[in-house]
Backbone as a ProteinNet text record, in pm:
[ID]
protein_1_A
[PRIMARY]
XXXXXXXXXXXXXXXXXXXXXXXXXXXXXXXXXXXXXXXXXXXXXXXXXXXXXXXXXXXXXXXXXXXXXXXXXXXXXXXXXXXXXXXXXXXXXXXXXXXXXXXXXXXXXXXXXXXXXXXXXXXXXXXXXXXXXXXXXXXXXXXXXXXXXXXXXXXXXXXXXXXXXXXXXXXXXXXXXXXXXXXXXXXXXXXXXXXXXXXXXXXXX
[TERTIARY]
-260.1	-212.4	-128.8	-192.9	-86.8	20.4	100.6	245.7	248.7	168.4	169.2	88.3	23.9	-7.8	104	172.5	262.9	394.8	407.4	507.1	429.6	303.7	252	217.4	248.5	235.1	363.3	490.1	597.9	569.4	533	528.4	540.5	586.1	589.3	489.4	414.2	313.8	355	325.7	359.5	359.6	474.8	515.4	498.5	425.9	430.6	478.4	603.1	671.8	816.7	841.8	978.5	1023.2	1142.8	1202.6	1343	1414.6	1568.3	1615.6	1724.8	1794.1	1897.3	1942.7	2016.7	2006.1	2090.3	2081.1	2072.6	2106.6	2096.7	1975.2	1877.8	1738.9	1675.8	1705.2	1663.2	1650.9	1766.6	1819.8	1698.3	1699.8	1620.3	1464.7	1419.1	1277.5	1270.6	1355.9	1350.9	1322.8	1434.1	1412.7	1278.9	1252.1	1134.8	1006.9	990.1	889.2	899.4	1008	1002.8	948.5	985.8	913.8	788.7	767.4	589.8	492.1	543.9	467.9	457.8	585.4	593.9	560.2	550.7	572.8	420.4	405.7	286.7	163.8	139.4	68.3	22.5	113	89.7	31.9	-26.7	-67.2	-80.6	-57.5	-90.8	7	31.7	102	241.8	344.8	485.8	514.4	539.5	563.7	491.3	368.1	304.4	325.4	349.2	394.1	520.4	640.6	747.8	737.7	703.6	648.8	606.6	512.8	452.9	548.7	618.1	701.2	833.1	871.2	977.6	961	845.2	795.3	784.5	699.6	683.7	826.8	943.6	1067.3	1102.3	1137.3	1198.4	1147	1006.4	940.7	1014.9	1010.7	1049.6	1197.9	1274	1397.4	1449.5	1390.6	1429	1382.8	1265.1	1192.8	1291.7	1334.9	1439	1542.6	1601.7	1733.4	1715.8	1627.8	1580.3	1575.2	1499.6	1483.8	1403.7	1485.6	1462.2	1287.1	1250.8	1127.8	1028.2	1070.6	974.4	880.5	750.1	644.5	636.3	553.9	494.1	362.7	312.1	127.5	95.3	-19.4	-67.6	-229.9	-281.3	-451.2	-487.3	-556.3	-611.6	-740.2	-808.4	-894.4	-877.6	-984.8	-970.2	-1006.1	-1111.7	-1116.6	-1036.5	-931.5	-810.7	-708.3	-717.3	-624.1	-668	-769.2	-883.4	-898.8	-905.3	-945.2	-808.2	-681	-564	-534.7	-529	-484.8	-365.8	-364.7	-245.9	-150.6	-165.9	-60.9	29.5	-41.6	36.7	60.1	63.2	60.6	139.6	244.7	315.1	375.4	401.1	429.9	305.4	181.8	56.1	36.6	62.4	-7.3	-152.7	-173.1	-310.6	-332.8	-446	-511.7	-402.4	-352.4	-261.2	-107.2	-113.5	-32.3	-52.4	-193.5	-254.5	-220.5	-241	-207.8	-16.5	53.2	165.1	232.2	148.9	188.4	141.5	20.8	-29.4	55.1	113.8	186.8	331.6	390.1	526.6	519.2	378.3	330.3	323	262.5	264.6	360.3	482.5	617.9	734.6	659.5	725.7	835	811.7	921	855.2	720.3	657.5	604.7	633	543.8	423.8	317.9	170.5	110.4	10.6	-82.6	-202.1	-301.3	-426.4	-473.2	-540.2	-594.5	-720	-773.8	-917.3	-999.1	-1110	-1197.3	-1308.9	-1333.4	-1426.6	-1517.2	-1643.8	-1745.5	-1809	-1822.1	-1890.1	-1819.3	-1687.6	-1620.8	-1543	-1582.2	-1531.3	-1376.1	-1336.2	-1174.5	-1121	-980.2	-903.6	-884.3	-953.1	-889	-774.1	-733.7	-602.5	-537.1	-460.4	-472.7	-366.4	-333.5	-277.2	-104.9	-51.8	133.7	200.2	299.7	406.1	542.7	620.3	751.4	831.5	961.8	1047.8	1064.6	1063.4	1092.5	1229.7	1270.3	1414.2	1464.8	1371.4	1445.4	1468.1	1375.8	1390.5	1492.1	1553	1633.5	1781	1757.2	1858	1890.4	1810	1822.6	1867.1	1832	1871.8	2042.6	2080.3	2212.3	2307	2234.6	2296.4	2342	2225.8	2252.8	2300.7	2363.8	2424.4	2347.1	2208.1	2151.4	2113.3	2109.2	2082.8	1966	1921.2	1853.9	1922.3	2031.9	2125.8	2049.7	2015.2	1972.5	1858.9	1762	1612.4	1608.5	1537.5	1484.8	1370.2	1314.7	1166.9	1124.7	1035.9	1007.1	1071	1116.8	1187.9	1043.3	941.1	836.5	749.3	792.7	672	651.2	497.6	481	471.9	525	557.2	467.8	411.7	300.3	171.9	134.7	8.4	-140.7	-249.6	-344.1	-431.3	-509.4	-606.4	-726.9	-824.4	-933.5	-995.9	-1118.2	-1216.7	-1300.5	-1289.4	-1359.6	-1508.2	-1634.4	-1762.2	-1816.6	-1748.9	-1804.6	-1732.4	-1598.1	-1517.7	-1508.4	-1518.4	-1473.9	-1344.7	-1256	-1130.9	-1050.1	-925.6	-853.7	-792	-796.9	-755.8	-691.7	-595.9	-534.1	-616.7	-617.6	-698.3	-613.4	-712	-632.9	-621.3	-555.4	-579.8	-498.4	-527.2	-438	-365	-244.6	-112.8	-163.7	-92.5	-90.4	72	64.6	202.1	239.7	135.2	179.5	229.8	154.6	195.1	333	368.4	480.9	607.9	544.2	692.7	685.8	553.6	592.7	667.2	639	730.9	873.7	895	1043.1	1094.5	1038.7	1133.9	1142.7	1044.9	1060.4	1163.6	1142	1256.7	1427.2	1407	1569.7	1541.8	1460.3	1504.9	1543.9	1459.9	1480.3	1604.9	1651.8	1811.1	1913.5	1874.6	1963.6	1971.2	1862.3	1851.3	1945.8	1915	1982.2	2107.9	2181.3	2350.9	2365.2	2289.2	2371.7	2387.1	2490.7	2512.5	2526.3	2452.9	2469.7	2516.7	2627.3	2664.5	2728.7	2685	2745.3	2892.2	2958.3	3116.1	3131.2	3178.1	3212.4	3345.6
2196.9	2115.9	2200.5	2216.3	2263.7	2244.8	2312.2	2272.5	2129	2141.5	2023.5	1901.3	1924.4	1812	1776.7	1826.6	1799	1733	1735.4	1716.2	1538.7	1508.2	1414.1	1332.1	1381.1	1304.2	1202.3	1269.9	1215.3	1074.2	962.4	855	734.8	616.6	470.3	397.7	300.2	247	145.4	138.8	60.5	-72.1	-153.6	-278.8	-360.8	-457	-582.8	-664.7	-687.1	-814.8	-787.4	-658.1	-640	-724.6	-783.2	-827.8	-801.5	-871.8	-822.7	-894.9	-975.4	-1056.2	-983	-865.2	-751.3	-723.4	-805.4	-756.6	-619.3	-514.3	-388.1	-346.4	-407.9	-396.6	-442.8	-569.5	-640.7	-513.2	-496	-394.5	-275.1	-191	-89.7	-114.7	-265.1	-304.1	-320.9	-408.2	-390.1	-289.4	-161.5	-39.5	29.6	30.5	108.1	15.8	-113.2	-159.9	-122.8	-138.3	-108.1	56.8	137.3	281.9	279.4	208.9	244.3	182.8	56	-12.5	73.6	136.7	205.9	363.9	424.4	543.4	597.9	522.1	559.3	452.7	384.5	293.7	160.5	144	65.3	-93.5	-157.4	-286.8	-398.5	-511.8	-643.3	-774.4	-857.5	-942.5	-906.5	-927	-870.8	-931.1	-1068.8	-1104.1	-1051.5	-1023.3	-973.1	-838.6	-724.1	-645.1	-585.8	-654.5	-642.6	-649.4	-765.1	-786.5	-641.8	-600.2	-488.7	-366	-366.2	-245	-255	-364.8	-428.7	-373.8	-421.8	-404.5	-247.9	-213.2	-63.2	20.6	4.6	73.8	12.8	-97.3	-106.7	-29	3.4	86.4	222.1	275.2	411.9	443.2	340.9	339.5	343.2	250.9	248.6	370.6	403.5	549.2	676	670.7	761.4	754.8	635.2	674.2	689.2	648.6	684.8	795.5	874.1	1008.9	1062.7	1171.9	1197.6	1316.4	1323.7	1365.8	1270.5	1141.2	1042.8	996.3	1004.8	921.9	778	724.3	588.2	611.4	587.2	567.6	442.5	462.5	356.2	376.6	265.1	279.5	249.5	343.7	304	281.3	195.4	147.4	-17.1	-44.7	-208.3	-300.8	-269.2	-353.8	-370.5	-290.2	-313.9	-421.4	-437.6	-541	-663.1	-631.7	-777.8	-833.4	-793.4	-848.4	-875.4	-865.8	-892	-1060.5	-1095.4	-1217.8	-1258.6	-1394.9	-1442.6	-1467.9	-1509.7	-1532.1	-1419.3	-1303	-1176.4	-1066.5	-1170.2	-1094.7	-1213.5	-1274.9	-1350.2	-1298.9	-1172.6	-1117.1	-1112.7	-1124.9	-1135.3	-993.7	-877.9	-760.6	-736.6	-677.9	-629.2	-484.5	-459.7	-337.9	-304.5	-397.6	-323.7	-257.2	-262	-175.8	-12.5	32	163.8	200.9	112.4	132.5	170.6	60.8	123.2	253.9	287	400.5	521.4	530.3	611.2	642.3	524.9	527.7	604.9	555.1	649.1	762.9	802.1	976.5	1008.1	949.1	1037.3	1032.9	966.4	984.4	1097.5	1123.1	1216.8	1148.5	1009.4	941.1	937.8	970	962.4	1086.7	1176.6	1281.5	1215.7	1210	1153.3	1252	1244.6	1296.8	1197	1216.5	1134.9	1154.7	1050	1072.3	1131.2	1146.7	1191.5	1128.7	1133.4	1034.3	1136.7	1150.7	1264.3	1220.6	1174.5	1087.5	1160.1	1278.8	1385.2	1330.5	1310.1	1296.7	1423.4	1486.9	1657.9	1654.5	1602.5	1654.1	1523.3	1520.6	1392.5	1328.5	1201.7	1132.7	1075.2	1036.9	1012.2	944.8	833	757.4	823.7	781.6	846.9	846.1	946.9	948.9	957.1	893.2	912	904.8	948.9	944.5	954.8	917.6	918.9	1068.6	1058.2	1224.1	1218.2	1346.2	1383.5	1294.4	1280.4	1226.7	1050.8	1007.6	864.6	863.8	953.3	941.8	950.1	1018.9	1018.3	859.2	792.9	667.2	567.5	602.1	513.2	533	667.5	687.6	657.9	647.4	629.2	462.9	399.9	244.5	185.5	287.9	252.9	138.4	170.1	72.7	138.7	61.7	84.1	10.2	52.6	-19.6	-135	-137.8	-227	-357.2	-361.8	-499.8	-561.3	-442.5	-467	-554.4	-666.7	-731.3	-782.9	-852.7	-876.1	-1042.5	-1059.4	-1196.2	-1319.2	-1416.8	-1521.3	-1575.8	-1602.8	-1622.2	-1521.2	-1417.7	-1309.8	-1353.1	-1332.1	-1357.8	-1251.2	-1292.3	-1192	-1200.7	-1304.4	-1324.3	-1271.1	-1149.8	-1097.4	-1106.7	-1173	-1151	-1057.7	-983.3	-873	-839.9	-814.9	-801.7	-681.6	-656	-543.9	-595.4	-497.3	-494.9	-516.1	-563.4	-556.3	-453.2	-403.2	-308.3	-160	-165.9	-17.5	-19.9	-108	-107	-63.1	-64.5	-73.8	-196.7	-205.2	-302.2	-376.5	-488.3	-518.8	-706.2	-733.2	-868.4	-964.2	-1059	-1180.4	-1295.8	-1409.5	-1531.5	-1597	-1722.3	-1830.5	-1921.2	-2044.8	-2170.9	-2184.2	-2243.4	-2228.4	-2306.9	-2305.7	-2413.5	-2405.8	-2469.7	-2484.7	-2341.8	-2249.7	-2124.1	-2026.4	-2040.5	-1953.1	-1958.5	-2121.4	-2156.9	-2131.8	-2100.9	-2088.2	-1932.5	-1859	-1690.6	-1686.7	-1722.7	-1727.7	-1740.6	-1856	-1879.1	-1780	-1735.9	-1655.3	-1506.3	-1455.7	-1325.4	-1360.9	-1461.9	-1483.7	-1485.2	-1529.8	-1512.7	-1357.6	-1297.8	-1171.8	-1091.8	-1088.2	-1029.1	-1046.6	-1196.7	-1201.9	-1147.2	-1133.9	-1078.8	-942.3	-865	-708.9	-685.2	-781.3	-761.9	-773.5	-866.3	-868	-788.9	-713.4	-623.7	-446	-402.4	-241.7	-177.9	-61.4	16.7	185.2	200.7	330.1	437.4	554.2	660.5	650.4	697.7	736.3	864.6	906.4	1074.7	1092.1
-1647.1	-1531.2	-1425.9	-1304.6	-1195.3	-1148.7	-1107.3	-1054.8	-978.5	-894.2	-771.3	-902.9	-980.7	-1057.5	-1118.1	-1179.8	-1281.5	-1176.3	-1061.4	-978.3	-950	-898.3	-865.8	-987.3	-1125.6	-1239.7	-1267.3	-1196.7	-1210.7	-1099.8	-1122.2	-1037.1	-1122.4	-1037.1	-1062.4	-948.2	-1009	-966.7	-887.5	-713.6	-615.3	-669.2	-638.4	-710	-586.9	-582.1	-494.1	-460.4	-611.9	-624.6	-537.5	-503.4	-466.7	-347	-385.6	-251.1	-217.9	-128.1	-132.9	-3	-14.8	110.2	196.6	132.2	217	334.8	438.5	591.2	642.3	546	590.7	589.5	489	444.4	555.3	628.8	752.8	876.4	856.8	1002.4	999.7	889.5	858.2	858.8	836.6	858.2	987.4	1054.1	1212.9	1310.9	1266.4	1339.3	1291	1142.2	1142.1	1236.6	1214.1	1279.6	1423.9	1487.4	1650.9	1670.2	1590.1	1597.2	1579.8	1449.5	1389.7	1503.1	1607.7	1699	1816.9	1873.2	1989.2	1951.3	1889.7	1863	1804.5	1675.5	1604.4	1647	1729.3	1750.5	1670.2	1559.9	1430.5	1535.2	1504.4	1555.9	1468	1484.1	1409.5	1389.9	1359.7	1360.6	1305	1367	1337	1205.9	1197.1	1041.3	943.4	948.5	865.4	832.8	930.7	942.7	862.2	923	834.5	724	678.7	531.7	479.3	472.7	432.1	440.5	562.4	583.8	467.6	467.1	353.7	250	190.8	10	26.5	96.8	91.4	109.4	199.1	186.7	72.6	-1.9	-131.5	-230.7	-245.2	-322.4	-302.5	-225.8	-184.8	-213.7	-165.1	-185.1	-348.5	-393.3	-572.4	-659.8	-580	-658.4	-649.8	-507.3	-463.7	-521.8	-559.6	-614.4	-769.1	-816.9	-945.3	-1006.8	-907.4	-909.4	-789.2	-717.7	-586.9	-580.8	-727.1	-728.4	-766.5	-765.9	-825.8	-696.8	-756.2	-628.1	-672	-581.7	-595	-581.7	-685.6	-655	-627	-517.6	-478.3	-433.8	-396.9	-429.9	-255.6	-209	-71.6	-34	-133.2	-137.4	-79.9	-10.8	35.3	-54.4	-162.9	-244.2	-363.9	-363.8	-454.7	-405.8	-291.1	-211.9	-190.7	-189.6	-174.4	-290.1	-375.3	-531	-598.3	-532	-583.3	-586.5	-716.4	-761.5	-681.6	-633.7	-570.5	-667.2	-796.6	-927.8	-943.6	-873.3	-911.2	-769	-659.8	-539.4	-448.4	-476.4	-382.8	-287.8	-250.5	-94	-7.5	-65.2	-4.2	54.1	-21.7	48.2	12.9	166.7	187.5	215	264.8	330.1	425.8	468	616.4	549.8	423.4	353.7	405.1	397.4	424.3	564.4	659	809.8	807.8	766.2	750.6	691.6	582.4	525.7	599.1	651.2	768.5	872.2	941.2	1039.9	1040.4	902.4	877.1	827.6	772.6	741.8	901.2	993.4	1115.5	1185.3	1149.7	1198.6	1105.9	985.5	921.6	819.9	794.5	740.7	588.9	552.2	405.7	394.2	234.7	200.5	144.8	163.9	96.6	73.7	-42.8	-101.2	-160.8	-63.1	-108.8	-252	-297.6	-430.4	-423.1	-537.7	-579.3	-686.1	-660.6	-747.3	-781.7	-912	-941.3	-1003.1	-942	-995.8	-1087.7	-1099.3	-1245.2	-1356.6	-1353.2	-1462.8	-1532.5	-1495.5	-1542.3	-1493.6	-1399.7	-1376.1	-1383.5	-1370.7	-1356.8	-1195.4	-1201.4	-1085.9	-1075.5	-998.5	-952.2	-830.2	-830.8	-693.7	-624.8	-482.3	-408	-444.4	-394.4	-426.8	-298.4	-258.3	-160.9	-212.8	-137.6	-134.5	-23	-31.8	112.9	138.8	268.1	323	326.8	360.2	395	543.2	637.9	747	686.4	601.7	592	457.4	367.5	327.2	395.9	473.3	562.6	655.2	643	726.9	601.6	484.2	381	372.8	374.3	382.8	470.4	623.9	747	730	685.9	692.9	570.5	504	348.4	265.9	250.6	183.2	44.6	-57.5	-181.5	-276.3	-380.8	-457	-558	-515.5	-586.1	-552.5	-432.7	-374.7	-378.8	-412.5	-479	-605.2	-572.1	-712.8	-718	-801.6	-809	-704.6	-658.3	-583.4	-700.4	-636.5	-723.7	-826.4	-768.2	-835.5	-893.7	-897.1	-965.1	-1086.8	-1117.1	-1236	-1327.7	-1484.9	-1557.8	-1696.6	-1699	-1795.3	-1721	-1766.5	-1690.9	-1821.5	-1776.8	-1859.2	-1815.6	-1884.9	-1863.7	-1911.1	-1826.2	-1899.8	-1841.1	-1908.1	-1834	-1738.4	-1617	-1524.7	-1573.1	-1518	-1560.4	-1492.6	-1355	-1270.5	-1311.7	-1302.5	-1310.1	-1474.5	-1575	-1697.9	-1700.3	-1614.7	-1610.7	-1649.2	-1692.8	-1734.9	-1596.8	-1573.5	-1451.1	-1466	-1390.4	-1375.5	-1362.9	-1451	-1401.3	-1379.4	-1317	-1297.9	-1407.7	-1469.6	-1552.3	-1553.9	-1606.1	-1583.5	-1684.5	-1654.7	-1769.3	-1869.1	-1990.7	-2094.9	-2140.2	-2275.3	-2311.9	-2392.4	-2423.5	-2497.1	-2373.9	-2247.5	-2136.8	-2102.5	-2073.8	-2029.6	-2098.9	-2237.3	-2343.2	-2326	-2319	-2288.4	-2182.5	-2059.3	-1965.7	-1966.9	-2016.3	-2024.3	-2111.5	-2222.6	-2276.4	-2228.4	-2177.1	-2084.3	-1982	-1923.4	-1788.7	-1897.9	-1991.7	-2057.1	-2105.8	-2129.8	-2195.8	-2060.2	-1960.6	-1837	-1763.2	-1794	-1741.2	-1834.9	-1933.3	-2028.2	-1989.4	-1994.2	-1952.9	-1812.8	-1716.8	-1608.4	-1581.5	-1694.8	-1715.9	-1792	-1878	-1949.9	-1888.1	-1921.3	-1866.7	-1993.1	-2022	-2143.9	-2074.4	-2123.5	-2073.2	-2207.6	-2186	-2265.5	-2255.1	-2378.9	-2341.9	-2353.8	-2250.6	-2232.9	-2264.3
[MASK]
+++++++++++++++++++++++++++++++++++++++++++++++++++++++++++++++++++++++++++++++++++++++++++++++++++++++++++++++++++++++++++++++++++++++++++++++++++++++++++++++++++++++++++++++++++++++++++++++++++++++++++++

């Protein structure tokens, strides 16, 4: 594995369920929206665009604070977003995300590396990778925003059922009907997640 491949391997998958009620985040989203529509030619319904910009910004911010070298992996295929089940996509993230990413790349706010699919199977395929550029990190600092205000969507699904896609043969999230068992699993997971969120583990120096 070459050096670039090693760098890109350090990544987290794009999370469609991130949200924040921090007013500073909203200010950042409004500013980015204005520049993307006036300087990069991004078009679309304002509310929808801002929702996509916000979720994208929260992913980039969270990963940059966790590790400045950490990339966000994401899919550029239209079918990927059209196939996302509403149970797992409460923010209604769509193919429009790619337009937002490309517009931010055009303005130098995102370092982007498009993915590669090897049909021969001889080489490793990988999804696209992106991370906040130096100018965008500067905006994070200027606005005083941090990942401490980033959280999961209130009704984000934590019980995920997976099955193998008959076309791609890959494991994919599938919809399901709630039962007494899934409801108990969800309640247990929410309690565990709540405990983790309230717990701070530090090393004594």
